[in-house]
């Protein structure tokens, strides 16, 4: 297994639509395993392949909360086949939008159809944080970030801050300064 570098916004690869996998073969399983390791190390509770620069419809999740413990989940070609009329708001964060959080409204419950790590078709009913996380990750496969669900004003402010932080990091690296410590991320909100 290997840790993969996580892309951060604004990066054009995060805005692209990913392609379905034809079969869950050894290469796809290797990608899933590397993504899971990368997600745990970040740390986050969900990761989509485009976040590591691979434009394939593959996501991994592991939610470990009192009300829902999923264990590691590997989803290829995930599709939402049912969504509740009832919505819920959750404060989301993203490994590709580091240190920014915002409330996003989504359907409270969804049913998702996908191929598991063995290539077997599965259906999963999701609610609570799992529903939020699955929808957030499937959005990544369509080039959508959680900041695309909030006001343009707030989105542009976040993107400007991310660009500024990146420039400062590049300048510090060029000057040989040690990297600034990132603030501890809240794993529960980093999808
Ligand atoms: Zn994300």
Short mmCIF file of C-alpha atoms and ligand atoms in Angstrom, two decimals:
data_model
loop_
_atom_site.label_atom_id
_atom_site.label_comp_id
_atom_site.label_asym_id
_atom_site.label_seq_id
_atom_site.Cartn_x
_atom_site.Cartn_y
_atom_site.Cartn_z
CA UNK A 1 0.00 0.00 0.00
CA UNK A 2 1.11 3.54 -0.56
CA UNK A 3 0.15 7.02 0.57
CA UNK A 4 -1.05 9.15 -2.34
CA UNK A 5 -0.78 12.96 -2.51
CA UNK A 6 -4.17 14.68 -2.04
CA UNK A 7 -5.02 17.49 -4.47
CA UNK A 8 -6.42 20.72 -3.04
CA UNK A 9 -8.72 23.30 -4.60
CA UNK A 10 -8.42 25.11 -6.87
CA UNK A 11 -7.04 22.28 -9.03
CA UNK A 12 -8.57 21.63 -12.48
CA UNK A 13 -8.54 17.85 -11.91
CA UNK A 14 -11.02 18.29 -9.04
CA UNK A 15 -13.52 19.82 -11.49
CA UNK A 16 -13.47 16.93 -14.00
CA UNK A 17 -16.06 14.16 -14.36
CA UNK A 18 -14.62 10.72 -13.57
CA UNK A 19 -15.12 7.63 -15.74
CA UNK A 20 -16.74 4.39 -14.54
CA UNK A 21 -14.44 1.41 -13.99
CA UNK A 22 -15.09 -1.48 -16.37
CA UNK A 23 -14.35 -4.16 -13.81
CA UNK A 24 -12.99 -4.19 -10.29
CA UNK A 25 -9.63 -5.73 -11.18
CA UNK A 26 -6.28 -5.87 -9.36
CA UNK A 27 -5.44 -2.29 -10.36
CA UNK A 28 -8.74 -0.94 -9.03
CA UNK A 29 -8.34 -2.93 -5.79
CA UNK A 30 -4.82 -1.53 -5.40
CA UNK A 31 -6.20 1.99 -5.90
CA UNK A 32 -8.92 1.31 -3.29
CA UNK A 33 -6.36 0.05 -0.75
CA UNK A 34 -4.01 3.01 -1.35
CA UNK A 35 -6.94 5.43 -1.08
CA UNK A 36 -8.05 3.90 2.23
CA UNK A 37 -4.55 4.18 3.68
CA UNK A 38 -4.30 7.78 2.43
CA UNK A 39 -7.72 8.60 3.94
CA UNK A 40 -6.77 7.16 7.36
CA UNK A 41 -3.46 9.03 7.36
CA UNK A 42 -5.04 12.39 6.38
CA UNK A 43 -7.21 11.77 8.53
CA UNK A 44 -10.64 11.75 6.91
CA UNK A 45 -13.75 9.58 6.80
CA UNK A 46 -14.18 9.52 3.01
CA UNK A 47 -12.02 9.92 -0.08
CA UNK A 48 -12.80 9.93 -3.81
CA UNK A 49 -10.30 8.89 -6.52
CA UNK A 50 -10.17 12.33 -8.24
CA UNK A 51 -8.85 13.75 -4.95
CA UNK A 52 -5.69 11.72 -5.58
CA UNK A 53 -5.68 12.68 -9.27
CA UNK A 54 -7.27 9.46 -10.58
CA UNK A 55 -10.38 10.18 -12.68
CA UNK A 56 -12.16 6.88 -11.92
CA UNK A 57 -15.51 6.42 -10.18
CA UNK A 58 -14.11 4.93 -6.98
CA UNK A 59 -14.67 6.06 -3.39
CA UNK A 60 -13.69 4.76 0.04
CA UNK A 61 -15.35 5.48 3.39
CA UNK A 62 -14.99 4.51 7.01
CA UNK A 63 -17.33 6.10 9.50
CA UNK A 64 -16.73 5.32 13.13
CA UNK A 65 -19.24 7.13 15.28
CA UNK A 66 -21.41 6.07 18.18
CA UNK A 67 -24.52 5.95 15.99
CA UNK A 68 -22.87 4.49 12.89
CA UNK A 69 -19.78 2.32 12.50
CA UNK A 70 -19.33 1.13 8.94
CA UNK A 71 -15.80 -0.24 8.91
CA UNK A 72 -13.91 0.28 5.64
CA UNK A 73 -16.21 0.53 2.59
CA UNK A 74 -15.02 0.38 -1.04
CA UNK A 75 -17.45 1.61 -3.71
CA UNK A 76 -16.87 1.47 -7.47
CA UNK A 77 -19.34 3.18 -9.83
CA UNK A 78 -21.59 4.33 -6.96
CA UNK A 79 -25.01 5.65 -8.00
CA UNK A 80 -27.76 7.18 -5.90
CA UNK A 81 -30.93 5.28 -6.81
CA UNK A 82 -33.26 6.77 -4.15
CA UNK A 83 -33.19 10.00 -2.15
CA UNK A 84 -35.54 11.14 0.63
CA UNK A 85 -37.69 14.27 0.30
CA UNK A 86 -36.52 15.21 3.76
CA UNK A 87 -33.28 17.24 3.82
CA UNK A 88 -30.64 17.62 6.48
CA UNK A 89 -27.90 20.20 7.03
CA UNK A 90 -24.43 19.11 8.10
CA UNK A 91 -21.21 21.06 8.58
CA UNK A 92 -18.94 19.56 5.91
CA UNK A 93 -15.23 19.77 5.39
CA UNK A 94 -13.05 18.18 2.72
CA UNK A 95 -9.46 16.97 2.47
CA UNK A 96 -9.26 18.94 -0.80
CA UNK A 97 -10.51 22.15 0.87
CA UNK A 98 -8.30 22.07 3.97
CA UNK A 99 -9.34 23.92 7.13
CA UNK A 100 -12.64 25.27 5.78
CA UNK A 101 -16.08 24.07 6.89
CA UNK A 102 -19.57 25.00 5.83
CA UNK A 103 -23.15 23.83 6.31
CA UNK A 104 -24.46 21.93 3.29
CA UNK A 105 -28.10 20.81 2.80
CA UNK A 106 -28.63 17.38 1.21
CA UNK A 107 -31.29 14.62 1.25
CA UNK A 108 -31.31 13.01 4.71
CA UNK A 109 -31.47 9.43 3.38
CA UNK A 110 -30.22 7.87 0.16
CA UNK A 111 -29.94 4.41 -1.30
CA UNK A 112 -26.74 3.77 -3.23
CA UNK A 113 -25.93 1.00 -5.74
CA UNK A 114 -22.26 0.13 -6.33
CA UNK A 115 -19.71 -2.58 -6.99
CA UNK A 116 -17.81 -3.69 -3.89
CA UNK A 117 -14.09 -4.58 -3.62
CA UNK A 118 -14.88 -8.02 -5.11
CA UNK A 119 -16.80 -6.48 -8.02
CA UNK A 120 -20.14 -7.69 -6.62
CA UNK A 121 -23.12 -5.35 -7.03
CA UNK A 122 -24.49 -4.12 -3.71
CA UNK A 123 -27.17 -1.74 -2.50
CA UNK A 124 -26.83 0.20 0.72
CA UNK A 125 -29.39 2.32 2.57
CA UNK A 126 -27.65 5.34 4.10
CA UNK A 127 -28.75 7.88 6.66
CA UNK A 128 -27.12 10.36 9.02
CA UNK A 129 -23.42 11.03 8.49
CA UNK A 130 -23.13 8.05 6.11
CA UNK A 131 -25.73 9.60 3.76
CA UNK A 132 -23.93 12.96 3.85
CA UNK A 133 -20.55 11.35 3.25
CA UNK A 134 -21.71 9.14 0.34
CA UNK A 135 -23.29 12.14 -1.41
CA UNK A 136 -20.21 14.30 -0.81
CA UNK A 137 -17.91 11.63 -2.30
CA UNK A 138 -20.17 10.93 -5.32
CA UNK A 139 -20.16 14.69 -5.96
CA UNK A 140 -16.35 14.50 -6.26
CA UNK A 141 -16.79 11.96 -9.10
CA UNK A 142 -18.81 14.60 -10.98
CA UNK A 143 -16.31 17.39 -10.32
CA UNK A 144 -18.41 18.98 -7.57
CA UNK A 145 -16.96 20.19 -4.27
CA UNK A 146 -18.98 20.99 -1.13
CA UNK A 147 -18.14 24.66 -1.68
CA UNK A 148 -20.13 24.47 -4.94
CA UNK A 149 -23.23 24.03 -2.74
CA UNK A 150 -22.71 27.29 -0.83
CA UNK A 151 -22.96 30.95 -1.87
CA UNK A 152 -20.54 32.21 -4.52
CA UNK A 153 -19.42 34.89 -2.07
CA UNK A 154 -18.35 32.35 0.55
CA UNK A 155 -16.91 29.96 -2.07
CA UNK A 156 -14.72 32.65 -3.63
CA UNK A 157 -13.52 33.77 -0.22
CA UNK A 158 -12.46 30.20 0.60
CA UNK A 159 -10.77 29.73 -2.80
CA UNK A 160 -8.84 32.99 -2.38
CA UNK A 161 -7.65 31.91 1.07
CA UNK A 162 -6.57 28.50 -0.28
CA UNK A 163 -4.59 30.16 -3.10
CA UNK A 164 -2.95 32.56 -0.66
CA UNK A 165 -2.01 29.68 1.67
CA UNK A 166 -0.57 27.74 -1.28
CA UNK A 167 1.54 30.72 -2.43
CA UNK A 168 2.85 31.25 1.11
CA UNK A 169 3.74 27.55 1.33
CA UNK A 170 5.55 27.67 -2.03
CA UNK A 171 7.44 30.80 -0.99
CA UNK A 172 8.45 29.26 2.36
CA UNK A 173 9.62 26.11 0.56
CA UNK A 174 11.66 28.19 -1.91
CA UNK A 175 13.26 30.00 1.04
CA UNK A 176 13.93 26.69 2.79
CA UNK A 177 11.67 27.49 5.74
CA UNK A 178 10.15 24.55 7.60
CA UNK A 179 6.51 23.85 6.73
CA UNK A 180 4.00 25.52 9.03
CA UNK A 181 2.05 23.13 11.22
CA UNK A 182 -1.46 22.59 9.94
CA UNK A 183 -4.20 23.01 12.48
CA UNK A 184 -5.52 19.68 13.69
CA UNK A 185 -8.43 18.73 11.44
CA UNK A 186 -11.72 17.52 12.80
CA UNK A 187 -11.89 14.02 11.35
CA UNK A 188 -15.65 13.80 11.82
CA UNK A 189 -16.20 16.63 9.37
CA UNK A 190 -13.51 15.90 6.81
CA UNK A 191 -15.11 13.96 3.99
ZN1 LIG B 1 -14.27 15.92 -0.14
#
